[in-house]
Amino acid sequence: MNKYLITLCAIGALTLSPVCQAQFGGMLGGMLGGKKSEASADLGAQQDQLVRRYVAAGKDVLTANGHFADALGIKAQAVNASATSDSLSAKDIEAQDKVISADAAAVSEALKSGAKLKDAEAKAKYAQGLVALASGVKKYVDMRNDAQGFASGLSSISPLQMGKLQAGAYIVKTLPSSVTNLTSVLHSAVDFAKSNGVEVPKDATSLL
């Protein structure tokens, strides 16, 4: 089909012959279908990268919560295999987030209730927690632009393709609250460190 015939079909699709309409419709459908397939494949690659970064950030926060729990003498929630795996599924990412949320709440409550660091070892553990928490929060913050780009891309695909992109969609939905909540925890943790003679790493204060 030459360019002239394509133009005629596009302009007079309603008045030209059924053959021309069929040719134009088939060509247009193929073009759009190809673009959607390319968009879906690109989003799949973006999702893989997004999920790996989100999981890595979460593991830093889990490590931080473990150090804080040891330093403050509180019990961290048991971490199951799915919460620390490298799985890219939305279910396992959500499992990690639930553990992070529960432990962060326990740490925050301990800080508010007047917990103390009993010795130098506890202070050292707490300092390690600050470093790990700052690392995790920074990784979450650095993901925001990529998450927004992924969210924009979701609008260009069909609902049938969403099933393969649930993990990325989950991250887009939860990342803002993760950044807000964990930045608040970091702020409280830094204030507690300052009032208890614990050296605060620059990475932690730069995020506040």
GROMACS .gro file of N, CA, C and O in nm, residues 95-167:
model
  292
   95ALA      N    1   0.493  -0.800   5.208
   95ALA     CA    2   0.532  -0.868   5.331
   95ALA      C    3   0.650  -0.796   5.396
   95ALA      O    4   0.655  -0.778   5.518
   96GLN      N    5   0.746  -0.753   5.315
   96GLN     CA    6   0.859  -0.678   5.367
   96GLN      C    7   0.812  -0.547   5.429
   96GLN      O    8   0.857  -0.508   5.538
   97ASP      N    9   0.722  -0.478   5.361
   97ASP     CA   10   0.673  -0.350   5.411
   97ASP      C   11   0.600  -0.363   5.544
   97ASP      O   12   0.609  -0.275   5.630
   98LYS      N   13   0.527  -0.473   5.562
   98LYS     CA   14   0.454  -0.493   5.687
   98LYS      C   15   0.550  -0.511   5.804
   98LYS      O   16   0.526  -0.459   5.914
   99VAL      N   17   0.659  -0.584   5.781
   99VAL     CA   18   0.759  -0.602   5.887
   99VAL      C   19   0.826  -0.468   5.919
   99VAL      O   20   0.845  -0.432   6.036
  100ILE      N   21   0.861  -0.394   5.814
  100ILE     CA   22   0.924  -0.263   5.833
  100ILE      C   23   0.833  -0.172   5.915
  100ILE      O   24   0.876  -0.104   6.009
  101SER      N   25   0.706  -0.169   5.879
  101SER     CA   26   0.610  -0.083   5.948
  101SER      C   27   0.595  -0.120   6.095
  101SER      O   28   0.594  -0.033   6.183
  102ALA      N   29   0.585  -0.250   6.123
  102ALA     CA   30   0.568  -0.296   6.261
  102ALA      C   31   0.690  -0.262   6.346
  102ALA      O   32   0.679  -0.214   6.459
  103ASP      N   33   0.809  -0.286   6.290
  103ASP     CA   34   0.931  -0.259   6.366
  103ASP      C   35   0.954  -0.109   6.384
  103ASP      O   36   0.998  -0.064   6.490
  104ALA      N   37   0.924  -0.031   6.280
  104ALA     CA   38   0.940   0.114   6.291
  104ALA      C   39   0.847   0.170   6.398
  104ALA      O   40   0.885   0.261   6.474
  105ALA      N   41   0.726   0.116   6.406
  105ALA     CA   42   0.631   0.160   6.508
  105ALA      C   43   0.682   0.126   6.648
  105ALA      O   44   0.670   0.207   6.742
  106ALA      N   45   0.742   0.008   6.663
  106ALA     CA   46   0.795  -0.034   6.793
  106ALA      C   47   0.912   0.055   6.834
  106ALA      O   48   0.924   0.094   6.952
  107VAL      N   49   0.999   0.087   6.739
  107VAL     CA   50   1.113   0.174   6.768
  107VAL      C   51   1.065   0.314   6.806
  107VAL      O   52   1.111   0.373   6.905
  108SER      N   53   0.970   0.367   6.730
  108SER     CA   54   0.918   0.500   6.758
  108SER      C   55   0.854   0.506   6.897
  108SER      O   56   0.872   0.604   6.971
  109GLU      N   57   0.781   0.402   6.932
  109GLU     CA   58   0.717   0.397   7.064
  109GLU      C   59   0.821   0.394   7.174
  109GLU      O   60   0.806   0.460   7.278
  110ALA      N   61   0.928   0.318   7.153
  110ALA     CA   62   1.035   0.309   7.254
  110ALA      C   63   1.104   0.444   7.272
  110ALA      O   64   1.135   0.485   7.385
  111LEU      N   65   1.126   0.514   7.162
  111LEU     CA   66   1.191   0.645   7.170
  111LEU      C   67   1.104   0.745   7.246
  111LEU      O   68   1.154   0.828   7.322
  112LYS      N   69   0.973   0.737   7.224
  112LYS     CA   70   0.881   0.830   7.290
  112LYS      C   71   0.861   0.798   7.438
  112LYS      O   72   0.829   0.887   7.517
  113SER      N   73   0.880   0.672   7.474
  113SER     CA   74   0.851   0.630   7.611
  113SER      C   75   0.970   0.642   7.706
  113SER      O   76   0.966   0.592   7.818
  114GLY      N   77   1.076   0.705   7.660
  114GLY     CA   78   1.190   0.730   7.748
  114GLY      C   79   1.292   0.619   7.756
  114GLY      O   80   1.360   0.604   7.858
  115ALA      N   81   1.306   0.540   7.651
  115ALA     CA   82   1.406   0.433   7.650
  115ALA      C   83   1.546   0.493   7.659
  115ALA      O   84   1.569   0.606   7.618
  116LYS      N   85   1.639   0.415   7.714
  116LYS     CA   86   1.776   0.462   7.732
  116LYS      C   87   1.875   0.366   7.668
  116LYS      O   88   1.848   0.248   7.652
  117LEU      N   89   1.990   0.421   7.632
  117LEU     CA   90   2.101   0.340   7.583
  117LEU      C   91   2.192   0.313   7.702
  117LEU      O   92   2.257   0.404   7.752
  118LYS      N   93   2.195   0.189   7.747
  118LYS     CA   94   2.255   0.158   7.877
  118LYS      C   95   2.407   0.161   7.880
  118LYS      O   96   2.467   0.178   7.986
  119ASP      N   97   2.473   0.141   7.765
  119ASP     CA   98   2.618   0.139   7.766
  119ASP      C   99   2.675   0.176   7.629
  119ASP      O  100   2.600   0.205   7.535
  120ALA      N  101   2.808   0.172   7.619
  120ALA     CA  102   2.876   0.209   7.495
  120ALA      C  103   2.839   0.115   7.381
  120ALA      O  104   2.828   0.157   7.264
  121GLU      N  105   2.820  -0.011   7.413
  121GLU     CA  106   2.783  -0.108   7.310
  121GLU      C  107   2.646  -0.074   7.250
  121GLU      O  108   2.626  -0.083   7.128
  122ALA      N  109   2.554  -0.034   7.337
  122ALA     CA  110   2.421   0.003   7.290
  122ALA      C  111   2.428   0.127   7.202
  122ALA      O  112   2.359   0.136   7.099
  123LYS      N  113   2.513   0.221   7.240
  123LYS     CA  114   2.528   0.343   7.159
  123LYS      C  115   2.588   0.310   7.022
  123LYS      O  116   2.548   0.369   6.920
  124ALA      N  117   2.682   0.217   7.020
  124ALA     CA  118   2.743   0.177   6.893
  124ALA      C  119   2.639   0.110   6.803
  124ALA      O  120   2.635   0.135   6.681
  125LYS      N  121   2.556   0.026   6.862
  125LYS     CA  122   2.450  -0.040   6.785
  125LYS      C  123   2.352   0.063   6.730
  125LYS      O  124   2.307   0.054   6.615
  126TYR      N  125   2.319   0.160   6.813
  126TYR     CA  126   2.225   0.263   6.771
  126TYR      C  127   2.282   0.344   6.655
  126TYR      O  128   2.211   0.376   6.559
  127ALA      N  129   2.411   0.375   6.663
  127ALA     CA  130   2.477   0.450   6.555
  127ALA      C  131   2.473   0.371   6.424
  127ALA      O  132   2.452   0.428   6.316
  128GLN      N  133   2.492   0.240   6.433
  128GLN     CA  134   2.483   0.155   6.314
  128GLN      C  135   2.342   0.160   6.255
  128GLN      O  136   2.324   0.160   6.133
  129GLY      N  137   2.244   0.166   6.343
  129GLY     CA  138   2.106   0.177   6.298
  129GLY      C  139   2.080   0.306   6.223
  129GLY      O  140   2.011   0.307   6.120
  130LEU      N  141   2.138   0.415   6.270
  130LEU     CA  142   2.122   0.544   6.202
  130LEU      C  143   2.180   0.539   6.061
  130LEU      O  144   2.120   0.590   5.966
  131VAL      N  145   2.298   0.479   6.049
  131VAL     CA  146   2.363   0.470   5.918
  131VAL      C  147   2.277   0.390   5.820
  131VAL      O  148   2.254   0.430   5.705
  132ALA      N  149   2.226   0.275   5.867
  132ALA     CA  150   2.145   0.189   5.781
  132ALA      C  151   2.012   0.256   5.746
  132ALA      O  152   1.965   0.248   5.631
  133LEU      N  153   1.950   0.322   5.843
  133LEU     CA  154   1.822   0.388   5.817
  133LEU      C  155   1.840   0.502   5.717
  133LEU      O  156   1.758   0.518   5.625
  134ALA      N  157   1.945   0.581   5.734
  134ALA     CA  158   1.971   0.691   5.641
  134ALA      C  159   1.992   0.637   5.499
  134ALA      O  160   1.944   0.695   5.401
  135SER      N  161   2.062   0.525   5.489
  135SER     CA  162   2.086   0.464   5.358
  135SER      C  163   1.955   0.420   5.294
  135SER      O  164   1.931   0.445   5.175
  136GLY      N  165   1.868   0.357   5.373
  136GLY     CA  166   1.740   0.312   5.320
  136GLY      C  167   1.651   0.427   5.277
  136GLY      O  168   1.591   0.424   5.169
  137VAL      N  169   1.642   0.529   5.361
  137VAL     CA  170   1.557   0.644   5.328
  137VAL      C  171   1.607   0.713   5.202
  137VAL      O  172   1.529   0.752   5.115
  138LYS      N  173   1.739   0.727   5.189
  138LYS     CA  174   1.795   0.791   5.069
  138LYS      C  175   1.760   0.711   4.943
  138LYS      O  176   1.728   0.769   4.838
  139LYS      N  177   1.765   0.580   4.953
  139LYS     CA  178   1.730   0.497   4.837
  139LYS      C  179   1.584   0.514   4.799
  139LYS      O  180   1.551   0.520   4.680
  140TYR      N  181   1.497   0.523   4.899
  140TYR     CA  182   1.355   0.548   4.869
  140TYR      C  183   1.338   0.685   4.801
  140TYR      O  184   1.268   0.696   4.701
  141VAL      N  185   1.402   0.786   4.857
  141VAL     CA  186   1.389   0.922   4.802
  141VAL      C  187   1.439   0.928   4.658
  141VAL      O  188   1.377   0.990   4.571
  142ASP      N  189   1.551   0.862   4.632
  142ASP     CA  190   1.611   0.865   4.498
  142ASP      C  191   1.527   0.793   4.393
  142ASP      O  192   1.552   0.807   4.273
  143MET      N  193   1.428   0.716   4.438
  143MET     CA  194   1.342   0.642   4.345
  143MET      C  195   1.223   0.723   4.295
  143MET      O  196   1.154   0.681   4.201
  144ARG      N  197   1.196   0.836   4.354
  144ARG     CA  198   1.070   0.904   4.328
  144ARG      C  199   1.049   0.941   4.181
  144ARG      O  200   0.940   0.921   4.127
  145ASN      N  201   1.151   0.994   4.116
  145ASN     CA  202   1.135   1.032   3.976
  145ASN      C  203   1.107   0.911   3.887
  145ASN      O  204   1.022   0.915   3.797
  146ASP      N  205   1.179   0.801   3.911
  146ASP     CA  206   1.157   0.680   3.832
  146ASP      C  207   1.018   0.623   3.857
  146ASP      O  208   0.953   0.571   3.765
  147ALA      N  209   0.972   0.631   3.981
  147ALA     CA  210   0.838   0.581   4.013
  147ALA      C  211   0.731   0.664   3.942
  147ALA      O  212   0.632   0.610   3.892
  148GLN      N  213   0.752   0.795   3.936
  148GLN     CA  214   0.657   0.881   3.866
  148GLN      C  215   0.656   0.851   3.717
  148GLN      O  216   0.550   0.851   3.653
  149GLY      N  217   0.774   0.825   3.660
  149GLY     CA  218   0.781   0.790   3.519
  149GLY      C  219   0.710   0.659   3.490
  149GLY      O  220   0.640   0.646   3.389
  150PHE      N  221   0.726   0.562   3.579
  150PHE     CA  222   0.658   0.434   3.563
  150PHE      C  223   0.507   0.453   3.571
  150PHE      O  224   0.431   0.395   3.493
  151ALA      N  225   0.463   0.535   3.666
  151ALA     CA  226   0.319   0.561   3.682
  151ALA      C  227   0.261   0.623   3.556
  151ALA      O  228   0.150   0.587   3.513
  152SER      N  229   0.333   0.714   3.494
  152SER     CA  230   0.286   0.776   3.370
  152SER      C  231   0.274   0.672   3.259
  152SER      O  232   0.180   0.675   3.179
  153GLY      N  233   0.369   0.579   3.255
  153GLY     CA  234   0.367   0.476   3.153
  153GLY      C  235   0.250   0.381   3.165
  153GLY      O  236   0.203   0.325   3.066
  154LEU      N  237   0.201   0.361   3.287
  154LEU     CA  238   0.090   0.269   3.308
  154LEU      C  239  -0.037   0.314   3.235
  154LEU      O  240  -0.121   0.232   3.200
  155SER      N  241  -0.048   0.444   3.211
  155SER     CA  242  -0.168   0.495   3.144
  155SER      C  243  -0.172   0.460   2.996
  155SER      O  244  -0.275   0.475   2.931
  156SER      N  245  -0.061   0.412   2.942
  156SER     CA  246  -0.055   0.384   2.798
  156SER      C  247  -0.076   0.237   2.763
  156SER      O  248  -0.066   0.200   2.647
  157ILE      N  249  -0.102   0.154   2.863
  157ILE     CA  250  -0.118   0.011   2.835
  157ILE      C  251  -0.262  -0.033   2.860
  157ILE      O  252  -0.340   0.037   2.925
  158SER      N  253  -0.295  -0.149   2.810
  158SER     CA  254  -0.431  -0.200   2.827
  158SER      C  255  -0.446  -0.265   2.964
  158SER      O  256  -0.347  -0.311   3.023
  159PRO      N  257  -0.568  -0.273   3.016
  159PRO     CA  258  -0.592  -0.337   3.146
  159PRO      C  259  -0.543  -0.481   3.151
  159PRO      O  260  -0.504  -0.530   3.257
  160LEU      N  261  -0.544  -0.549   3.036
  160LEU     CA  262  -0.501  -0.689   3.032
  160LEU      C  263  -0.352  -0.704   3.063
  160LEU      O  264  -0.308  -0.810   3.107
  161GLN      N  265  -0.276  -0.599   3.040
  161GLN     CA  266  -0.131  -0.605   3.064
  161GLN      C  267  -0.094  -0.568   3.207
  161GLN      O  268   0.020  -0.586   3.248
  162MET      N  269  -0.190  -0.517   3.283
  162MET     CA  270  -0.162  -0.472   3.420
  162MET      C  271  -0.123  -0.587   3.512
  162MET      O  272  -0.050  -0.567   3.610
  163GLY      N  273  -0.169  -0.709   3.480
  163GLY     CA  274  -0.140  -0.822   3.567
  163GLY      C  275   0.008  -0.848   3.585
  163GLY      O  276   0.052  -0.893   3.692
  164LYS      N  277   0.087  -0.816   3.483
  164LYS     CA  278   0.231  -0.839   3.491
  164LYS      C  279   0.305  -0.723   3.556
  164LYS      O  280   0.426  -0.730   3.575
  165LEU      N  281   0.232  -0.618   3.589
  165LEU     CA  282   0.297  -0.497   3.641
  165LEU      C  283   0.247  -0.460   3.781
  165LEU      O  284   0.257  -0.346   3.823
  166GLN      N  285   0.193  -0.559   3.852
  166GLN     CA  286   0.136  -0.533   3.984
  166GLN      C  287   0.240  -0.487   4.086
  166GLN      O  288   0.213  -0.403   4.172
  167ALA      N  289   0.361  -0.543   4.078
  167ALA     CA  290   0.465  -0.505   4.174
  167ALA      C  291   0.502  -0.358   4.158
  167ALA      O  292   0.514  -0.284   4.256
   0.00000   0.00000   0.00000
